[in-house]
C-alpha atoms as one frame of an Amber mdcrd trajectory, in Angstrom:
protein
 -11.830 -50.187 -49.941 -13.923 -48.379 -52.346 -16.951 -46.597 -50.761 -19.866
 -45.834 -52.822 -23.729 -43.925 -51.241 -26.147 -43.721 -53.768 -29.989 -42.479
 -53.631 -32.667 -44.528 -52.076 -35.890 -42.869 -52.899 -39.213 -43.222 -51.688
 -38.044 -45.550 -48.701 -39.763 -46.043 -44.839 -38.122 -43.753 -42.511 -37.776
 -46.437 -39.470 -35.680 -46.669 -36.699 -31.613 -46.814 -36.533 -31.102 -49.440
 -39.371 -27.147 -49.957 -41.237 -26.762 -52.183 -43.862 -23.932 -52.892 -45.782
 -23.085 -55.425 -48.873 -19.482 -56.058 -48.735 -18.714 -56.418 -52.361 -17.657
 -54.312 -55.756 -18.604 -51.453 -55.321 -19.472 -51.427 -51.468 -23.191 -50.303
 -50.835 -24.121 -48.571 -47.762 -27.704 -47.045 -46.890 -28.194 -44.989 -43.756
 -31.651 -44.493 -42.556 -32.097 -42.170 -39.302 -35.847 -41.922 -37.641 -37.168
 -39.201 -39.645 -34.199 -38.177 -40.699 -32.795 -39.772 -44.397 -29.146 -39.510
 -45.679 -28.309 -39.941 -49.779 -24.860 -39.498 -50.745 -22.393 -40.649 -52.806
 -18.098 -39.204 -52.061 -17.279 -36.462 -54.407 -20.428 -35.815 -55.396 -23.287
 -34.201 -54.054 -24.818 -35.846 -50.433 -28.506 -35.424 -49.609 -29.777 -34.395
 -46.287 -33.306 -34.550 -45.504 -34.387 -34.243 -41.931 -38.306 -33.570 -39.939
 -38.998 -32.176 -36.963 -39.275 -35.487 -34.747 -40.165 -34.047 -31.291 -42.928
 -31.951 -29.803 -40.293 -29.717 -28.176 -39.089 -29.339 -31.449 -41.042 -26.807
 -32.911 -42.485 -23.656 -30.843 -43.544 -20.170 -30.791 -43.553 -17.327 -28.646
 -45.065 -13.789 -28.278 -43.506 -12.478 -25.856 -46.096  -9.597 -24.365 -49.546
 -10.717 -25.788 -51.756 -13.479 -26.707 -50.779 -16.331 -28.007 -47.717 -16.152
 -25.485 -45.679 -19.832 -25.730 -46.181 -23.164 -26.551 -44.433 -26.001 -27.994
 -47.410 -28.301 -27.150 -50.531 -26.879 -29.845 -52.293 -29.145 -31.208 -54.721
 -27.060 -32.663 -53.159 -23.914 -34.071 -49.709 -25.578 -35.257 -46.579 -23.176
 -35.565 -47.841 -19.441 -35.294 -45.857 -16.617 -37.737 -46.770 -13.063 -38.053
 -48.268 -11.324 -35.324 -51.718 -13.079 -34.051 -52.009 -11.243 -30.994 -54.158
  -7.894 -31.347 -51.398  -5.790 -30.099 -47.482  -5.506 -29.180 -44.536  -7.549
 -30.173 -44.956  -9.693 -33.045 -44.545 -13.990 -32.728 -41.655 -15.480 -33.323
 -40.939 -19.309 -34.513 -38.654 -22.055 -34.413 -38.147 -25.560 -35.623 -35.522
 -27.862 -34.803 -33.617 -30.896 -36.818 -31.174 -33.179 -35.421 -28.901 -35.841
 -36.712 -27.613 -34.040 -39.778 -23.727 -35.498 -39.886 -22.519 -32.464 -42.007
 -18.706 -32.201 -41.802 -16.525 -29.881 -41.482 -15.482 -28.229 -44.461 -18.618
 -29.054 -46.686 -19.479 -26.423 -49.412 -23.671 -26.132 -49.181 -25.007 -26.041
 -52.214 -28.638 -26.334 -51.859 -30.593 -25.641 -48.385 -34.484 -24.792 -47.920
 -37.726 -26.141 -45.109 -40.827 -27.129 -46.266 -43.481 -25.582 -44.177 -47.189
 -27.016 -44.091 -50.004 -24.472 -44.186 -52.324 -24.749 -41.493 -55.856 -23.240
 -42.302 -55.431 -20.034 -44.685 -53.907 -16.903 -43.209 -53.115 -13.377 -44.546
 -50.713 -13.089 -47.108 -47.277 -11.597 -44.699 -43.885 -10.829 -45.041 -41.396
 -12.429 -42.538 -37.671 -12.698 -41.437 -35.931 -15.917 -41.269 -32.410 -17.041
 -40.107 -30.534 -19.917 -38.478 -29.673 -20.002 -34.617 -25.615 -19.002 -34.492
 -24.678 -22.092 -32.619 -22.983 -25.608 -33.689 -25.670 -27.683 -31.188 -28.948
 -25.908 -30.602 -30.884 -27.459 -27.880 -34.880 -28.060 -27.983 -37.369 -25.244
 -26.912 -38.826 -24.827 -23.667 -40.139 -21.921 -21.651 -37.206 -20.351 -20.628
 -34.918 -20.771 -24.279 -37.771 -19.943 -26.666 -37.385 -18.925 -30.294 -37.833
 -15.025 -29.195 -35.009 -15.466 -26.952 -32.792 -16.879 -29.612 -33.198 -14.591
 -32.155 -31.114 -12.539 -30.454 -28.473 -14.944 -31.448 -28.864 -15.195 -34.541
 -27.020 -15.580 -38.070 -25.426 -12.942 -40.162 -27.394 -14.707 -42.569 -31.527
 -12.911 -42.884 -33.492 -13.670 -45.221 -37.088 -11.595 -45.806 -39.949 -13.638
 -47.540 -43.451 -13.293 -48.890 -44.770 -17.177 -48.365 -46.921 -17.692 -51.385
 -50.035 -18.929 -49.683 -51.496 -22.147 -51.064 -54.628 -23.889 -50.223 -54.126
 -25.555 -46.457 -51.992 -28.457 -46.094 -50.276 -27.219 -49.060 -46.419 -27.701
 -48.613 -44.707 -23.936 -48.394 -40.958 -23.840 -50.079 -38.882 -21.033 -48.277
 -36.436 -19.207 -50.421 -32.911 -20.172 -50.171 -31.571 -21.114 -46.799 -28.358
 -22.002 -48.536 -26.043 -19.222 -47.350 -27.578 -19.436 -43.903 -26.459 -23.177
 -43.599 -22.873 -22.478 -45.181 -22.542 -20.066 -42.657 -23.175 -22.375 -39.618
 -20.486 -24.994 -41.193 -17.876 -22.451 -42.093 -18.109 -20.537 -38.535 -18.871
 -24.208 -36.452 -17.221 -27.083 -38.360 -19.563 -30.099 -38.540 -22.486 -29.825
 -37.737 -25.660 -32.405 -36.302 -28.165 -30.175 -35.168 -29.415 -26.706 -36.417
 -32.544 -24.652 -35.378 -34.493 -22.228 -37.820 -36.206 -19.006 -36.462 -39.137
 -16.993 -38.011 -39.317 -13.489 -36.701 -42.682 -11.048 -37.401 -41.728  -8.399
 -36.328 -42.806  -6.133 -39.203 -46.142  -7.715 -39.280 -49.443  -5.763 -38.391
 -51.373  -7.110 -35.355 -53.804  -9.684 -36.253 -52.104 -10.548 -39.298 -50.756
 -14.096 -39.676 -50.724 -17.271 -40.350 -49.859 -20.793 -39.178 -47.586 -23.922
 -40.081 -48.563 -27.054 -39.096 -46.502 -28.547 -36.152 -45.019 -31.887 -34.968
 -48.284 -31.989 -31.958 -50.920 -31.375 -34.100 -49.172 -33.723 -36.775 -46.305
 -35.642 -36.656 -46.222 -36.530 -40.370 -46.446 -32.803 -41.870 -44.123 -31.443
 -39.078 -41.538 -29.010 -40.933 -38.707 -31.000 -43.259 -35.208 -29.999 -43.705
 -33.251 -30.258 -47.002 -30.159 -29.794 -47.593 -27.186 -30.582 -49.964 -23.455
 -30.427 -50.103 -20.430 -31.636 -51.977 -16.920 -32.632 -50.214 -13.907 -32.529
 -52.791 -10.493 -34.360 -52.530  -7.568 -32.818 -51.518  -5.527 -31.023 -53.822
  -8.289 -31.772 -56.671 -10.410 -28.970 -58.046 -13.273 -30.270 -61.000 -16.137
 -28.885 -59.463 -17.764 -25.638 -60.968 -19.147 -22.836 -58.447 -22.572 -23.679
 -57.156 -25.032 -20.795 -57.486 -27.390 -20.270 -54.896 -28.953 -17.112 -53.173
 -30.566 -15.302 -56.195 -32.436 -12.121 -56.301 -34.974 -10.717 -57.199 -37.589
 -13.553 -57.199 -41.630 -13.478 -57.167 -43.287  -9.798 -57.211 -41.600  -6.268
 -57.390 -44.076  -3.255 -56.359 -45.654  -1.913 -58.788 -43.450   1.483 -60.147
 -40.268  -0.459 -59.649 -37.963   0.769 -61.989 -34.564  -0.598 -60.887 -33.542
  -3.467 -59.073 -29.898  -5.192 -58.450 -29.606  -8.950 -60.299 -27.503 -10.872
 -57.723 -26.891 -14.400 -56.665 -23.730 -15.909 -54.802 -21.261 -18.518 -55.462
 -19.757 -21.213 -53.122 -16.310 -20.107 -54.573 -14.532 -17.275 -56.572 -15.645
 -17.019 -59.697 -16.403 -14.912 -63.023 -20.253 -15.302 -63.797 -22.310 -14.271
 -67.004 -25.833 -14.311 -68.383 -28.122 -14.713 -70.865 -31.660 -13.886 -71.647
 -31.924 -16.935 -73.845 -32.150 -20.182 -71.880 -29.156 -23.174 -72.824 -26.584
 -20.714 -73.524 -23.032 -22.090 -73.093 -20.740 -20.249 -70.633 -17.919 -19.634
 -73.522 -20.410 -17.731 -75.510 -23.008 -16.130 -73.311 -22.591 -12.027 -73.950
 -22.843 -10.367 -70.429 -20.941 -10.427 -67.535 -21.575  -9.262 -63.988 -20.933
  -5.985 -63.652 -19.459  -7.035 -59.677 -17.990 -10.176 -59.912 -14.740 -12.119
 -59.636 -15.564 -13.290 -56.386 -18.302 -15.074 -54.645 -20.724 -11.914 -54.603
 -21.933 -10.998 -57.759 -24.433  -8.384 -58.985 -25.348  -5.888 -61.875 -28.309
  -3.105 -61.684 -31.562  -3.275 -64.019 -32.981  -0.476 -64.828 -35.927   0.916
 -66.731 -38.270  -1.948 -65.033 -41.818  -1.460 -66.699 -45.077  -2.378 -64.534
 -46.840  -6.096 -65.439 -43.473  -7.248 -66.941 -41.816 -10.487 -66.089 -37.631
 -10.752 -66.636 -35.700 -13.724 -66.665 -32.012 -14.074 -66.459 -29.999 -17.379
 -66.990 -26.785 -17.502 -65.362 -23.603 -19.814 -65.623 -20.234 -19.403 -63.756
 -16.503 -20.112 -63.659 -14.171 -20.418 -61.216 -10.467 -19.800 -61.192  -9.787
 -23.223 -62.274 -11.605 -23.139 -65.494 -14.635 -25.322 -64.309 -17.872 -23.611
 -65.545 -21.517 -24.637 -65.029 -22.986 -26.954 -67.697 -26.206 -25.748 -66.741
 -28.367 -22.443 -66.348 -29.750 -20.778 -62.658 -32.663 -18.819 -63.131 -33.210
 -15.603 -61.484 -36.687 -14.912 -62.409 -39.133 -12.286 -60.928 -42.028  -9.708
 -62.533 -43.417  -6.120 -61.509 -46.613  -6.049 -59.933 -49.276  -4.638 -62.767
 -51.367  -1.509 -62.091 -55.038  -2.409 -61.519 -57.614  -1.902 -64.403 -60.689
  -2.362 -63.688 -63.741  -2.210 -66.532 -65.809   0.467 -67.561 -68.509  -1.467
 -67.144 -70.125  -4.844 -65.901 -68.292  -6.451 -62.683 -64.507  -5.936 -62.001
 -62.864  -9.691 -61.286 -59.456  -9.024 -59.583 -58.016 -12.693 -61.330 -54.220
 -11.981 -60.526 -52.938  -9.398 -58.452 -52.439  -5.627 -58.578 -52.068  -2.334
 -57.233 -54.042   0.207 -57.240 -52.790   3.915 -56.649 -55.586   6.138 -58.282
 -59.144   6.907 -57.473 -61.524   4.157 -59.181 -65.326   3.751 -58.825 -66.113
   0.121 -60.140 -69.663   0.104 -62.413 -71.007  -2.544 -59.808 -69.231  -5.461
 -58.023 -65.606  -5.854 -57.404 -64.869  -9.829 -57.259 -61.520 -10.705 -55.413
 -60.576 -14.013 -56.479 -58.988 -17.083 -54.752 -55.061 -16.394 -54.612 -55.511
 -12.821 -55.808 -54.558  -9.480 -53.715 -56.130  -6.174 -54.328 -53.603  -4.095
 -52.868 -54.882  -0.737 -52.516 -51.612   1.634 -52.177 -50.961   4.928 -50.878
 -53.025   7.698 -52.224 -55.526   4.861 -53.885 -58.953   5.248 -53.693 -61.662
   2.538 -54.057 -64.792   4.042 -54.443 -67.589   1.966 -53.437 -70.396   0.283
 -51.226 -69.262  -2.741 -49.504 -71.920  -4.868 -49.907 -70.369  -4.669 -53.502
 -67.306  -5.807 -52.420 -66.948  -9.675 -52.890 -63.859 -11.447 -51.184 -63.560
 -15.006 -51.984 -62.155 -17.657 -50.222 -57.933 -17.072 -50.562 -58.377 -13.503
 -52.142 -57.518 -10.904 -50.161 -57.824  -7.048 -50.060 -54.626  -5.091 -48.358
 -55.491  -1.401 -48.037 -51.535   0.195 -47.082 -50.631   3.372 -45.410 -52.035
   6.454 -47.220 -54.942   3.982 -48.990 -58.982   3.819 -48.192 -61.963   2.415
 -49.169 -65.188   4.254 -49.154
């Protein structure tokens, strides 16, 4: 009998419901509480999962203030390091009922965070708990104690603060997830940490959590193809590329990389649309499923964007492009005279006495950087709501 899943957008997430039409083609919708399956055999098969339980989600600082609790209501999901001193916080977030098999090639995988209140604008680690059925949190198995047991996979991120109860997009978890399948077989349950461990005291911020509300609790997505046996028609996916967002400013290198689910020869194009067959670079590593070449002469305040297509052994190339995109951080520049609005941000690395007020603006970051100097009276400094000012090591403000 011919079995065909197709997409059901935009429907109620009840209870345990199965329905089937037994007629040509054969219709089947899943629906899971919370938890929504798409799919359709030999294509790609949707995944999208939220945290259903209180035990669920959690965090834990394991020598200092806020210490654990899978049970706020008011704070949400703590990341960064809150307390005023010690070892940083560490976070977790749990999705069950997933149904991937064994053998599935991931080729799209990310969690959609909510942000509670406004926070500092951190850098933290994330990665997937190495085990094929993680269990829920409690005192004594806290995120802190699994991230000890963690995935190969790591992935470091800058969340681009929004305003709160905006929904946060983490970089690609795709490589994370593969990893679980590949080293576990199928797999119904997984568990994501969020370590701060680089992460000044007192800097942080917060998601919102299944207690304090059930319907912005974390979401899972996730998507993966299954292929017939002995059948090949599939080009690579691309997932896993870097750079992305800002580069420091004085970056003059980087490495342009991105992974494929199988071996495979990939070039790329500055110009967006360009067929595979004619596009005029090629990887400098590739032939595999890592690929990378190194960029050099970066310029400050520049953006670069690279669109990438691949082929695998079998002759099946992408019809499409993936975009690694990412820009250098600008040097600051203030006026000569009049106020100085900081609009977008920069860094500054020089000595600079602004003519009168320096305005930080909502979303922008004056990031004052080692040997930089800002020269001035803080009653002149202005700091609005969602701008921030991050003096570094070897920076002051006087």
């Amino acid at each position: 009998m011919d079995k065909r899943f197709y997409q059901i957008p935009k429907l109620p997430l009840k209870k345990a419901l199965l329905f089937a039409v037994a007629a040509s083609p054969l219709l089947a919708f899943f629906l899971w509480d919370r938890m929504i399956s798409l799919a359709q055999p030999s294509g790609e098969i949707i995944r999208e999962a939220q945290v259903a339980a209180s035990s669920d989600d959690a965090y834990h600082d394991p020598d200092s203030w806020p210490e654990y609790s899978h049970t706020d209501s008011d704070f949400g999901v703590f990341a960064g390091n809150p307390g005023s001193s010690g070892e940083a916080t560490f976070g977790g977030w749990r999705w069950t009922g997933l149904g991937i098999p064994a053998g599935a090639l991931i080729s799209k995988a990310y969690v959609e965070f909510n942000q509670q209140e406004w926070g500092y604008l951190i850098s933290t680690s994330l990665a997937f708990e190495d085990t094929a059925s993680p269990s829920s949190f409690s005192p004594n198995s806290t995120p802190f104690h699994r991230w000890g047991d963690k995935t190969n996979f790591v992935i470091n991120w800058t969340w681009p603060k929004q305003i709160p109860d905006s929904w946060i997009q983490t970089p690609s978890l795709t490589a994370g997830i593969q990893e679980l399948v590949d080293k576990h077989g199928s797999i119904e349950e997984v568990v994501l940490l969020e370590s701060g461990a680089t992460v000044e005291p007192e800097q942080y911020h917060s998601w919102t959590s299944y207690d304090l509300n059930p319907s912005l609790a974390a979401k899972l997505h996730i998507t993966y193809t299954t292929s017939a046996p002995g059948s090949d028609t599939t080009p690579p996916n691309r997932y896993d590329g870097e750079p992305l967002g800002l580069l420091p400013s004085g970056t003059t290198q980087a490495d342009v990389s991105l992974t494929t689910s199988k071996d495979a020869i990939c070039k790329y194009d500055t110009i967006p649309g360009t067929s595979y067959a004619v596009m005029p670079n090629v990887f400098a590593n590739t032939n595999a499923t890592k690929h990378s070449f190194t960029l050099s002469n970066l310029g400050n305040g520049l953006s670069y964007n690279f669109y990438v297509r691949c082929q695998d052994n079998a002759g099946n190339s992408n019809p499409d492009d993936y975009v690694i995109s990412f820009q250098t951080l600008p040097e600051c520049s203030p006026p000569n005279t009049g106020d100085w609005e900081v609009t977008q941000s920069c860094i500054l690395n020089t000595t600079v006495t602004p003519p009168t007020h320096v305005i930080v603006k909502d979303s922008a970051n004056l990031i004052i950087q080692k040997v930089g100097v800002l020269n001035i009276n803080l009653s002149n400094l202005i700091i609005e709501k969602g701008g921030e000012v991050i003096v570094e090591e070897g920076g002051s403000i006087f």
